[in-house]
Coordinates of C-alpha atoms and ligand atoms in Angstrom, one line a residue:
Chain A
M64 CA 91.2 76.6 99.1
R65 CA 87.5 75.1 98.2
K66 CA 87.5 73.5 101.8
I67 CA 88.4 76.7 103.5
R68 CA 85.4 78.8 102.0
K69 CA 83.0 75.7 102.5
I70 CA 83.9 75.8 106.4
E71 CA 83.9 79.6 106.0
E72 CA 80.4 79.0 104.3
K73 CA 79.4 77.0 107.2
F74 CA 80.8 79.1 110.1
F75 CA 78.8 82.5 108.7
K76 CA 75.6 80.4 108.4
I77 CA 76.0 79.0 111.7
I78 CA 77.0 82.7 113.6
S79 CA 74.0 83.7 111.9
Q80 CA 71.5 81.4 112.5
L81 CA 72.5 81.9 115.9
A82 CA 72.3 85.0 116.4
T83 CA 69.0 85.2 114.9
Y84 CA 67.3 82.4 116.9
S85 CA 68.9 83.9 119.9
L86 CA 67.2 87.1 119.5
V87 CA 64.0 85.3 118.9
A88 CA 64.5 83.3 122.3
I89 CA 65.2 86.7 124.0
L90 CA 62.3 87.9 123.2
G91 CA 60.1 85.3 123.7
Y92 CA 62.0 85.2 127.5
I93 CA 60.8 88.9 128.0
I94 CA 57.4 88.2 127.0
F95 CA 57.3 85.0 129.2
V96 CA 59.0 86.7 132.8
I97 CA 56.2 89.3 132.2
F98 CA 53.4 87.7 131.7
K99 CA 54.6 85.1 134.5
N100 CA 55.2 87.5 136.8
G101 CA 51.9 89.2 135.9
F102 CA 49.6 86.7 135.2
S103 CA 48.4 86.6 139.1
S104 CA 47.1 89.8 139.1
L105 CA 46.3 90.0 135.5
S106 CA 42.3 90.3 135.8
W107 CA 39.5 92.5 134.5
E108 CA 39.5 94.8 137.7
M109 CA 42.9 95.7 136.2
V110 CA 42.0 97.0 133.3
S111 CA 38.6 98.0 133.9
E112 CA 39.2 100.3 137.1
I113 CA 40.9 102.9 138.5
P114 CA 42.9 102.6 141.4
S115 CA 41.2 102.9 144.5
G116 CA 42.5 104.7 147.9
G117 CA 44.4 101.5 149.0
Y118 CA 45.6 100.3 145.8
Y119 CA 48.9 101.3 146.4
Y120 CA 48.7 99.2 149.7
G121 CA 47.3 95.9 147.8
G122 CA 43.7 97.7 147.7
D123 CA 41.0 97.1 145.4
G124 CA 41.2 99.2 141.8
G125 CA 43.3 98.7 138.4
V126 CA 45.5 100.6 136.1
L127 CA 42.8 102.3 133.9
N128 CA 44.0 105.6 134.5
A129 CA 47.3 104.6 133.4
I130 CA 45.5 103.0 129.9
I131 CA 43.7 106.1 129.0
G132 CA 46.1 107.8 129.9
S133 CA 49.1 106.5 127.6
L134 CA 47.1 105.6 124.8
Y135 CA 45.7 109.5 125.0
I136 CA 49.3 110.6 124.9
A137 CA 51.0 108.2 122.7
L138 CA 48.0 108.7 120.3
G139 CA 48.1 112.8 120.7
A140 CA 51.7 112.9 119.7
T141 CA 51.2 110.7 117.1
L142 CA 49.0 112.5 115.3
I143 CA 51.4 115.3 115.6
A144 CA 54.3 113.9 114.7
I145 CA 52.5 112.6 111.6
I146 CA 51.1 116.1 110.9
I147 CA 54.6 117.4 111.3
G148 CA 56.9 114.4 109.6
V149 CA 55.1 113.5 106.6
P150 CA 55.4 116.4 105.1
A151 CA 58.8 117.0 106.1
A152 CA 60.0 114.1 104.6
L153 CA 57.8 114.4 101.7
F154 CA 60.0 117.8 101.3
I155 CA 63.2 115.8 102.0
N156 CA 62.7 113.7 99.3
S157 CA 61.3 116.0 96.5
H158 CA 62.2 119.4 97.1
L159 CA 65.0 118.9 98.1
M160 CA 65.8 116.0 95.9
Q161 CA 68.8 117.5 94.0
R162 CA 70.2 119.0 97.1
K163 CA 72.4 116.7 98.5
R164 CA 73.9 118.7 101.3
S165 CA 71.2 119.9 102.7
Q166 CA 69.5 116.3 102.6
N167 CA 72.7 115.0 104.4
T168 CA 72.7 117.7 106.8
I169 CA 68.9 117.3 107.5
R170 CA 69.0 113.9 108.2
Y171 CA 72.3 114.1 110.4
I172 CA 70.5 116.5 112.5
L173 CA 67.4 114.0 111.8
D174 CA 69.2 111.2 113.7
A175 CA 71.0 113.3 116.5
L176 CA 67.7 114.4 117.8
W177 CA 66.6 110.2 117.2
G178 CA 69.9 109.5 119.5
I179 CA 69.1 111.9 122.4
P180 CA 67.9 110.1 125.6
S181 CA 64.2 110.7 126.1
I182 CA 65.3 112.2 130.1
V183 CA 66.3 115.3 127.7
Y184 CA 63.7 115.4 126.4
G185 CA 61.6 115.5 129.7
A186 CA 63.7 118.0 130.8
F187 CA 63.2 120.2 127.7
G188 CA 59.5 119.9 127.6
F189 CA 59.5 120.4 131.4
T190 CA 61.3 123.7 130.9
L191 CA 59.7 124.5 128.0
M192 CA 56.0 123.8 130.0
I193 CA 57.0 126.4 133.0
Y194 CA 58.2 129.3 130.3
L195 CA 54.1 128.8 128.8
G196 CA 52.7 128.8 132.0
L197 CA 51.8 125.3 131.6
S198 CA 51.4 122.7 134.9
A199 CA 52.4 118.7 134.4
S200 CA 49.3 117.9 132.4
L201 CA 48.1 115.8 129.6
L202 CA 49.1 118.5 126.9
A203 CA 52.5 118.7 128.1
G204 CA 52.9 115.2 127.9
I205 CA 52.0 115.0 124.7
L206 CA 53.5 118.0 123.1
T207 CA 56.9 116.6 124.9
V208 CA 56.2 112.9 123.5
S209 CA 55.8 114.7 119.7
F210 CA 59.2 116.1 120.2
L211 CA 60.2 112.4 121.4
I212 CA 58.7 110.8 118.1
T213 CA 58.6 113.4 115.1
P214 CA 62.1 112.5 114.4
I215 CA 61.6 109.2 114.4
V216 CA 59.0 109.5 112.4
I217 CA 60.5 111.8 109.6
R218 CA 63.3 109.6 109.7
S219 CA 62.1 106.2 109.4
F220 CA 59.4 107.8 106.5
D221 CA 62.4 109.0 104.8
D222 CA 64.3 105.9 104.9
V223 CA 61.9 104.4 102.6
L224 CA 61.3 107.0 100.6
S225 CA 65.0 108.0 99.5
T226 CA 65.3 104.0 98.2
I227 CA 62.9 105.1 95.7
P228 CA 64.4 104.5 92.1
R229 CA 65.3 108.0 90.4
G230 CA 63.3 106.4 87.0
L231 CA 60.3 106.8 89.4
Y232 CA 60.9 110.7 89.9
E233 CA 61.3 110.8 86.2
A234 CA 58.4 108.8 85.0
S235 CA 56.3 111.7 86.9
F236 CA 57.4 114.4 86.4
S237 CA 57.5 113.6 82.6
L238 CA 53.8 113.3 82.5
G239 CA 54.2 117.4 83.4
S240 CA 53.7 116.9 87.4
T241 CA 55.4 119.2 90.0
R242 CA 57.4 118.1 92.9
T243 CA 54.7 118.2 95.3
E244 CA 52.1 116.2 92.8
T245 CA 54.8 114.0 92.5
A246 CA 55.5 113.9 96.6
V247 CA 51.6 113.5 97.1
K248 CA 51.0 111.1 94.5
V249 CA 54.0 108.8 93.6
L250 CA 55.8 109.1 96.8
L251 CA 53.2 108.7 100.0
K252 CA 51.8 105.9 97.9
Q253 CA 55.3 104.2 97.2
G254 CA 56.6 104.5 101.0
F255 CA 53.0 103.8 102.1
S256 CA 55.3 100.6 104.0
G257 CA 57.3 103.0 105.5
F258 CA 54.8 105.0 106.3
I259 CA 53.0 102.5 108.9
T260 CA 56.7 101.2 109.4
A261 CA 57.8 104.8 110.7
V262 CA 53.8 105.1 112.7
L263 CA 54.6 101.9 114.6
L264 CA 57.9 102.8 115.3
A265 CA 57.0 106.2 116.6
F266 CA 54.0 105.0 118.7
G267 CA 55.7 102.1 120.5
R268 CA 58.6 105.1 121.5
G269 CA 56.0 107.0 122.6
I270 CA 53.6 105.0 124.5
G271 CA 56.2 103.2 126.3
D272 CA 58.5 106.1 127.3
A273 CA 58.7 107.3 130.9
A274 CA 61.2 109.8 131.4
S275 CA 59.7 112.0 129.2
V276 CA 56.7 112.0 130.9
L277 CA 58.0 111.6 134.2
F278 CA 57.8 115.5 135.1
T279 CA 55.5 116.8 132.0
A280 CA 52.2 114.8 132.4
G281 CA 52.1 114.3 136.4
Y282 CA 50.4 110.8 137.4
T283 CA 47.4 111.1 138.7
D284 CA 44.6 108.0 139.8
N285 CA 41.8 110.1 138.0
L286 CA 41.0 109.6 134.3
P287 CA 42.7 112.5 132.0
G288 CA 38.9 114.4 131.6
N289 CA 41.1 117.7 129.9
L290 CA 44.4 118.8 128.4
D291 CA 45.2 120.5 131.2
E292 CA 44.7 118.1 133.7
P293 CA 47.3 115.3 134.7
A294 CA 47.5 112.3 133.3
A295 CA 48.9 108.4 134.1
T296 CA 50.9 106.5 132.1
L297 CA 52.1 102.8 131.8
P298 CA 55.4 102.8 132.0
L299 CA 55.6 105.1 135.9
A300 CA 52.6 103.1 136.5
I301 CA 55.2 100.2 136.5
F302 CA 58.1 102.2 137.8
F303 CA 55.7 102.9 141.1
Q304 CA 54.6 100.1 141.6
L305 CA 58.2 97.9 141.2
G306 CA 59.6 100.1 143.8
S307 CA 57.0 98.9 146.5
P308 CA 57.7 96.7 149.1
I309 CA 54.7 94.9 149.0
P310 CA 54.9 91.4 146.3
E311 CA 51.3 92.1 145.8
V312 CA 51.7 95.7 144.3
R313 CA 55.2 94.4 142.9
Q314 CA 53.3 91.6 140.6
R315 CA 50.9 94.1 139.5
A316 CA 53.8 96.3 138.1
Y317 CA 54.0 93.2 136.1
A318 CA 50.8 93.0 134.7
A319 CA 50.8 97.0 134.0
A320 CA 54.1 96.0 131.6
A321 CA 51.8 93.1 130.0
I322 CA 49.3 95.2 129.3
L323 CA 51.8 97.4 127.9
T324 CA 53.3 94.9 125.3
L325 CA 49.8 93.8 124.6
I326 CA 48.6 97.1 123.4
I327 CA 51.9 97.1 121.2
L328 CA 51.3 94.1 119.9
I329 CA 47.7 94.4 119.1
I330 CA 48.9 98.4 117.7
S331 CA 51.5 96.6 115.6
L332 CA 49.6 93.5 114.3
S333 CA 46.2 95.6 113.6
S334 CA 48.3 98.5 111.6
R335 CA 50.0 96.1 109.4
F336 CA 46.6 94.3 109.0
V337 CA 45.2 97.7 108.0
S338 CA 47.9 99.1 105.4
R339 CA 48.3 95.8 103.7
K340 CA 44.4 96.1 103.3
Y341 CA 45.1 99.2 102.1
Q342 CA 47.4 99.2 99.4
K343 CA 44.8 96.6 97.5
K344 CA 42.1 99.0 98.1
A345 CA 44.5 102.1 97.1
L346 CA 44.4 100.3 93.6
K347 CA 41.1 100.7 92.8
F348 CA 39.9 104.2 91.9
Chain B
M251 CA 106.7 137.1 37.9
I252 CA 107.0 136.3 41.7
I253 CA 103.1 137.8 42.3
T254 CA 102.0 136.2 39.1
L255 CA 102.5 133.0 40.8
N256 CA 101.6 133.7 43.6
D257 CA 98.4 135.4 42.1
T258 CA 98.0 131.7 40.7
I259 CA 98.2 129.8 43.9
M260 CA 96.0 132.0 45.6
K261 CA 93.8 131.5 43.0
E262 CA 93.6 127.6 43.2
E263 CA 93.5 128.1 46.8
K264 CA 90.7 130.2 46.5
I265 CA 88.6 127.5 43.9
Q266 CA 89.7 124.6 46.4
L267 CA 88.6 126.4 49.2
D268 CA 85.1 127.5 47.2
F269 CA 84.6 123.8 46.4
A270 CA 85.2 123.0 49.7
E271 CA 82.8 125.6 51.2
K272 CA 80.3 124.2 48.4
L273 CA 80.6 121.0 49.3
D274 CA 80.3 121.5 53.5
F275 CA 76.7 123.5 51.9
E276 CA 75.7 120.6 50.1
T277 CA 76.6 118.0 52.4
K278 CA 75.7 120.3 55.7
N279 CA 71.8 121.0 53.4
K280 CA 71.6 117.3 53.3
Q281 CA 71.7 116.8 56.5
I282 CA 69.6 119.8 57.7
P283 CA 65.9 118.3 57.9
E284 CA 63.8 120.4 56.6
N285 CA 61.2 121.8 59.4
P286 CA 63.0 120.2 62.1
A287 CA 61.1 119.3 65.5
V288 CA 64.0 119.6 67.5
T289 CA 66.8 122.0 67.3
I290 CA 69.8 122.2 69.8
S291 CA 72.3 124.6 69.3
N292 CA 75.5 125.1 71.3
L293 CA 74.6 122.9 74.1
N294 CA 76.8 122.3 76.5
V295 CA 76.6 120.4 79.8
W296 CA 79.0 120.4 82.8
A297 CA 79.3 118.5 86.0
S298 CA 81.6 120.4 88.0
K299 CA 84.3 120.1 86.0
H300 CA 83.4 117.4 84.1
H301 CA 82.3 118.5 80.7
I302 CA 79.2 116.0 79.1
L303 CA 77.9 117.3 76.1
K304 CA 80.5 120.1 74.2
N305 CA 78.9 122.4 71.7
V306 CA 76.2 120.1 71.0
E307 CA 74.5 121.2 67.2
L308 CA 71.7 119.1 66.3
K309 CA 68.6 119.1 64.1
I310 CA 66.2 116.4 64.6
P311 CA 63.5 115.8 61.4
K312 CA 60.0 115.2 62.5
N313 CA 58.0 112.4 62.1
K314 CA 60.9 109.9 61.5
I315 CA 63.0 108.1 64.0
T316 CA 66.3 109.1 65.0
V317 CA 68.5 107.0 66.5
L318 CA 71.1 108.4 69.1
L319 CA 74.5 106.1 69.1
G320 CA 77.9 106.3 70.7
P321 CA 79.9 104.7 73.6
S322 CA 78.5 104.0 77.3
G323 CA 79.1 107.2 79.1
C324 CA 79.5 109.8 75.8
G325 CA 76.4 111.8 76.6
K326 CA 73.1 110.4 75.3
T327 CA 70.9 110.2 78.2
T328 CA 72.2 113.1 79.4
L329 CA 71.4 114.4 75.5
L330 CA 67.7 112.9 76.2
K331 CA 67.3 114.6 79.2
S332 CA 68.4 117.8 78.7
L333 CA 65.6 117.9 76.4
N334 CA 62.6 117.6 78.5
R335 CA 64.5 119.3 81.8
L336 CA 65.4 116.5 83.7
T337 CA 68.9 118.2 84.1
D338 CA 66.7 120.5 86.0
L339 CA 66.9 117.7 88.7
D340 CA 70.5 117.6 88.9
K341 CA 71.8 120.3 90.6
E342 CA 75.9 119.7 89.7
L343 CA 74.4 119.8 86.4
Y344 CA 74.7 123.0 84.7
V345 CA 73.7 123.7 81.0
S346 CA 74.2 126.2 78.1
G347 CA 72.6 126.8 74.6
N348 CA 69.7 126.7 73.6
I349 CA 67.1 123.6 72.6
F350 CA 64.0 124.8 70.5
I351 CA 61.1 122.5 70.6
N352 CA 58.7 123.7 67.0
D353 CA 60.5 126.7 67.2
E354 CA 59.9 127.5 70.7
E355 CA 62.8 128.0 73.1
I356 CA 62.6 125.6 76.2
L357 CA 66.0 125.4 77.7
H358 CA 65.2 129.1 79.0
A359 CA 61.9 129.0 79.6
K360 CA 61.3 129.7 83.1
K361 CA 57.9 129.2 82.9
D362 CA 55.9 126.5 83.1
I363 CA 58.7 123.2 82.9
P364 CA 56.3 120.6 83.6
E365 CA 54.3 121.8 80.2
I366 CA 57.6 121.7 78.3
R367 CA 57.9 118.0 79.8
R368 CA 54.7 117.5 78.8
K369 CA 55.7 117.8 75.0
M370 CA 57.9 114.5 75.5
G371 CA 57.0 111.5 76.2
L372 CA 59.7 109.4 78.3
L373 CA 60.8 105.7 78.2
S374 CA 63.5 104.7 80.1
Q375 CA 65.6 101.6 80.0
K376 CA 63.5 100.1 82.9
P377 CA 59.6 100.7 82.6
Y378 CA 58.5 102.5 85.9
P379 CA 54.9 101.6 86.7
L380 CA 53.3 104.4 88.9
P381 CA 52.4 102.5 92.2
V382 CA 48.8 102.7 91.1
S383 CA 46.2 100.5 89.5
I384 CA 47.0 100.1 85.4
Y385 CA 44.0 102.9 85.0
K386 CA 45.4 105.2 87.2
N387 CA 48.5 105.1 85.6
M388 CA 46.9 105.9 82.4
T389 CA 44.2 108.5 84.2
Y390 CA 47.6 110.2 85.7
G391 CA 48.2 112.7 83.5
F392 CA 44.6 113.7 83.0
K393 CA 43.7 114.4 86.5
L394 CA 47.5 116.7 86.8
K395 CA 45.8 118.8 83.6
G396 CA 42.7 118.7 85.9
I397 CA 41.0 116.9 83.3
R398 CA 37.8 114.9 85.4
D399 CA 35.3 114.0 82.3
K400 CA 35.1 110.5 82.8
K401 CA 33.5 109.3 79.7
L402 CA 36.6 111.5 77.8
I403 CA 39.1 109.5 79.9
N404 CA 37.9 106.3 79.5
Y405 CA 37.6 106.5 75.6
N406 CA 41.9 108.0 76.0
V407 CA 42.8 105.4 77.8
E408 CA 41.1 102.5 75.9
L409 CA 42.8 104.6 72.9
R410 CA 46.2 104.5 74.2
L411 CA 46.1 101.4 75.1
K412 CA 45.1 100.3 71.8
E413 CA 47.5 102.4 70.2
V414 CA 50.3 99.8 72.2
G415 CA 48.7 96.7 71.6
L416 CA 47.7 96.2 75.5
W417 CA 44.8 97.0 75.4
E418 CA 43.6 92.7 74.9
E419 CA 45.9 92.1 77.3
V420 CA 44.9 94.5 80.0
K421 CA 41.2 95.1 79.8
D422 CA 39.9 93.2 82.7
R423 CA 42.7 93.7 84.4
L424 CA 42.8 97.3 84.8
H425 CA 42.0 98.6 88.3
S426 CA 44.8 95.9 89.2
S427 CA 48.5 96.5 90.1
P428 CA 51.1 96.6 86.7
D429 CA 53.4 94.6 88.8
K430 CA 51.5 92.0 87.7
L431 CA 52.4 92.2 84.1
S432 CA 55.6 91.0 82.5
I433 CA 58.0 93.4 82.1
G434 CA 57.7 94.1 77.9
Q435 CA 53.7 95.1 79.0
Q436 CA 55.0 97.3 81.4
Q437 CA 56.8 98.9 79.2
R438 CA 54.0 99.0 76.6
L439 CA 52.0 100.5 79.4
C440 CA 54.4 103.4 80.0
L441 CA 54.6 104.1 76.8
A442 CA 51.1 103.9 76.4
R443 CA 50.9 106.7 79.6
G444 CA 53.4 108.9 78.0
L445 CA 50.9 109.6 74.9
T446 CA 48.1 110.4 77.3
V447 CA 49.6 113.5 77.5
K448 CA 49.7 114.3 73.8
P449 CA 53.3 114.7 73.1
H450 CA 55.1 115.4 69.9
I451 CA 58.2 113.6 70.4
I452 CA 59.3 110.8 72.5
L453 CA 62.4 110.3 74.0
A454 CA 63.4 106.0 74.5
D455 CA 66.4 105.5 76.4
E456 CA 67.7 101.7 75.8
P457 CA 63.9 101.1 75.7
T458 CA 64.3 97.6 75.0
S459 CA 67.7 97.0 77.0
A460 CA 65.6 95.2 79.8
L461 CA 62.8 93.4 77.3
D462 CA 63.1 89.7 75.7
P463 CA 63.6 89.6 71.9
T464 CA 59.7 89.4 71.6
S465 CA 58.9 92.4 73.2
S466 CA 61.7 94.4 71.8
K467 CA 60.1 93.6 68.3
I468 CA 56.9 94.9 69.5
I469 CA 58.2 98.1 70.8
E470 CA 60.5 98.6 67.4
D471 CA 57.5 97.8 65.6
L472 CA 55.5 100.6 67.7
F473 CA 58.0 103.0 66.8
K474 CA 57.8 102.5 62.8
K475 CA 54.3 102.6 63.2
M476 CA 53.8 105.6 65.5
K477 CA 56.6 108.1 63.6
N478 CA 53.6 109.3 61.5
Q479 CA 52.3 110.8 64.2
Y480 CA 55.5 110.9 66.6
T481 CA 58.7 112.4 66.3
I482 CA 61.1 109.9 67.8
I483 CA 64.7 109.4 69.6
V484 CA 65.9 106.2 70.7
V485 CA 69.1 105.9 72.2
T486 CA 71.0 102.0 71.5
H487 CA 73.4 100.3 71.9
V488 CA 72.1 97.7 69.3
L489 CA 73.3 98.1 66.0
R490 CA 70.9 95.6 64.4
Q491 CA 68.3 97.6 66.3
A492 CA 69.4 101.2 64.7
H493 CA 69.7 99.9 61.3
R494 CA 66.1 98.0 61.2
L495 CA 64.9 101.6 62.8
A496 CA 66.7 104.7 61.9
D497 CA 65.5 107.1 59.4
N498 CA 68.3 109.6 61.0
V499 CA 72.0 108.2 62.5
V500 CA 73.2 110.4 65.3
F501 CA 77.1 109.3 66.3
M502 CA 78.0 110.7 69.6
S503 CA 81.8 110.1 71.4
D504 CA 83.1 112.1 74.4
G505 CA 80.3 114.3 74.8
E506 CA 80.6 115.5 70.8
I507 CA 78.6 114.6 67.8
F508 CA 80.8 113.3 64.8
E509 CA 78.4 112.5 62.6
Q510 CA 74.5 112.5 61.7
G511 CA 72.8 111.1 58.5
S512 CA 70.9 108.5 56.9
P513 CA 71.7 104.8 58.2
N514 CA 73.1 103.7 54.9
K515 CA 75.7 106.6 55.0
L516 CA 77.3 105.9 58.7
F517 CA 76.9 102.2 58.8
K518 CA 78.7 101.8 55.3
N519 CA 80.6 104.9 54.5
P520 CA 81.4 105.7 58.4
E521 CA 83.8 108.9 57.3
T522 CA 85.2 109.6 60.9
Q523 CA 87.7 107.4 63.1
E524 CA 85.7 107.1 66.2
L525 CA 82.7 105.9 64.0
K526 CA 84.4 103.7 62.4
K527 CA 86.4 101.9 65.6
Y528 CA 82.6 102.2 67.1
L529 CA 81.4 100.5 64.3
V530 CA 84.3 97.7 64.0
D531 CA 83.4 97.0 68.2
G532 CA 80.0 96.7 68.0
N533 CA 80.2 94.2 65.5
Ligands
ATP821 N1 74.4 113.8 87.3 C1 75.6 113.7 86.9 N2 77.0 114.3 87.6 C2 77.6 113.9 87.3 N3 78.4 113.5 86.1 C3 77.6 113.0 85.6 C4 76.0 113.5 85.8 N4 75.0 112.6 84.8 C5 75.5 112.3 84.0 N5 77.1 112.5 84.2 C6 78.1 111.8 83.4 O1 78.1 112.7 82.0 C7 78.6 111.3 81.6 C8 77.8 110.9 80.3 O2 76.6 110.0 81.1 P1 75.0 109.4 80.4 O3 74.8 108.6 81.4 O4 74.7 110.9 79.6 O5 76.1 108.8 79.3 P2 75.4 107.6 78.0 O6 75.8 108.3 77.0 O7 74.0 107.5 78.5 O8 75.8 106.0 78.9 P3 75.5 105.0 78.3 O9 75.4 104.7 77.4 O10 76.2 104.0 79.3 O11 73.9 104.6 79.2 C9 79.3 109.9 82.0 O12 80.3 110.3 81.9 C10 78.5 110.3 83.9 O13 79.2 110.1 84.3
MG822 MG1 72.8 106.1 79.2

């Protein structure tokens, strides 16, 4: 009996170790392939210039248009998602705290929205765009991506808020605070790490998604100067260049992918840093 | 002849009845503390079909420590939560009856529930410091009331922390997180925090069950010291603690109040079968 348990224990340990290490290995391999293929094309020119006329046939220039476009769209959409999502997640956990059924229904809907493929959001955004008389533009892209990532912000923030123990609510209420005060002064602080995770997840999804911006943001070789002008994005830059018959252009696709990966890494590392700093500082009065 | 016999029987019965009534009146009179801080009348709590509290009638004496005893699941926590209307947070709970705090009905008061809750300091099984610094934990109640006077606030922070004997231990790290404090210190911080909103009553639900003996003793001593100013209601499963603390013991079982009185009376001469059994099991 004891022997079987020991073998069991060993077996599951090995399985879980294998799963963990292979995950890390796959991630490492993906990054390795991207950087290996993109490295030869990765240059200062690539990140600092917009495409010249002959760029897509191997001419001069870079993907600055797509970098800037992607950052604008992801930042704009994340901002909207925070403005809508944070109060929504707080509301679910404070004002709806005793309405378990409403909570569950809302969570179910949000999970469904999270699971909807982004091409559907793209199509929805496109329909809305036509209805509103907008053309493919930065604004339309931002709005569509914000539809895509708002459920992510709400649900992943809510996930952390929902683990806050009942006793903490009771402590706050017993000092005479209202639900709103409890939400803003206690839940937001207690769930701050969840907030950061939510924002990162949403930003990553937003900046990396191609299908939602395909019809709505359009594509241009210029930098977006205005909300009603079209904007290029990195996923689409990768997509277009990867389809090229010219090997040099395909390599640039990998370079663009490397840039996208780097942006996500930088954003996630720096916001973790900021959140840690903030949490220490928030304790001061 | 028959009639007279009947008469005498009736007379005897009547005398017995009178006697019983008088006794009843006397014992009741003894139980009814003059000037109760809390009067609970016909309190019923249901969770859908589950009748948690059944016709609870209770008077809690002012400036005394009342210990609430009873088997697990009998409704002690629910009773405490009805007092500061934390039962409102559970939609499935239905509460009826009356609760008077210093002659003010609070159960049906639609008005200012935060104001009602501020009359009572709450101490739970585990300390729940707010996710801010020790100092901010102490000023939370003031900020909610819109008090901004720094001098007044700082004076009170020091006063309350001294009241629970925590000042010396934390005065140099007021602006650090309470997570670093020991559980016992955190529990005292929560007590001090509760005092900042100037409650009359302290509700403590097994306040020492997560604490080591020394910290438990500190809390117990604090309660004894504080009862001059506060009415304290403590739930505990530790009979020795009940002995040490109680001026007044209330024994509940299955949602009903069975006995109330001085610890001497209840522990030495329990009247009901339920309390006898509880005491035997507890020792
Ligand atoms: N929100 C609720 N919904 C359903 N049932 C509840 C709810 N709150 C309490 N109860 C039930 O009411 C009964 C009394 O619970 P309560 O927590 O008041 O007991 P207690 O005397 O404090 O027990 P313990 O000594 O274990 O803390 C229990 O059977 C519990 O399951
Ligand atoms: Mg309890």
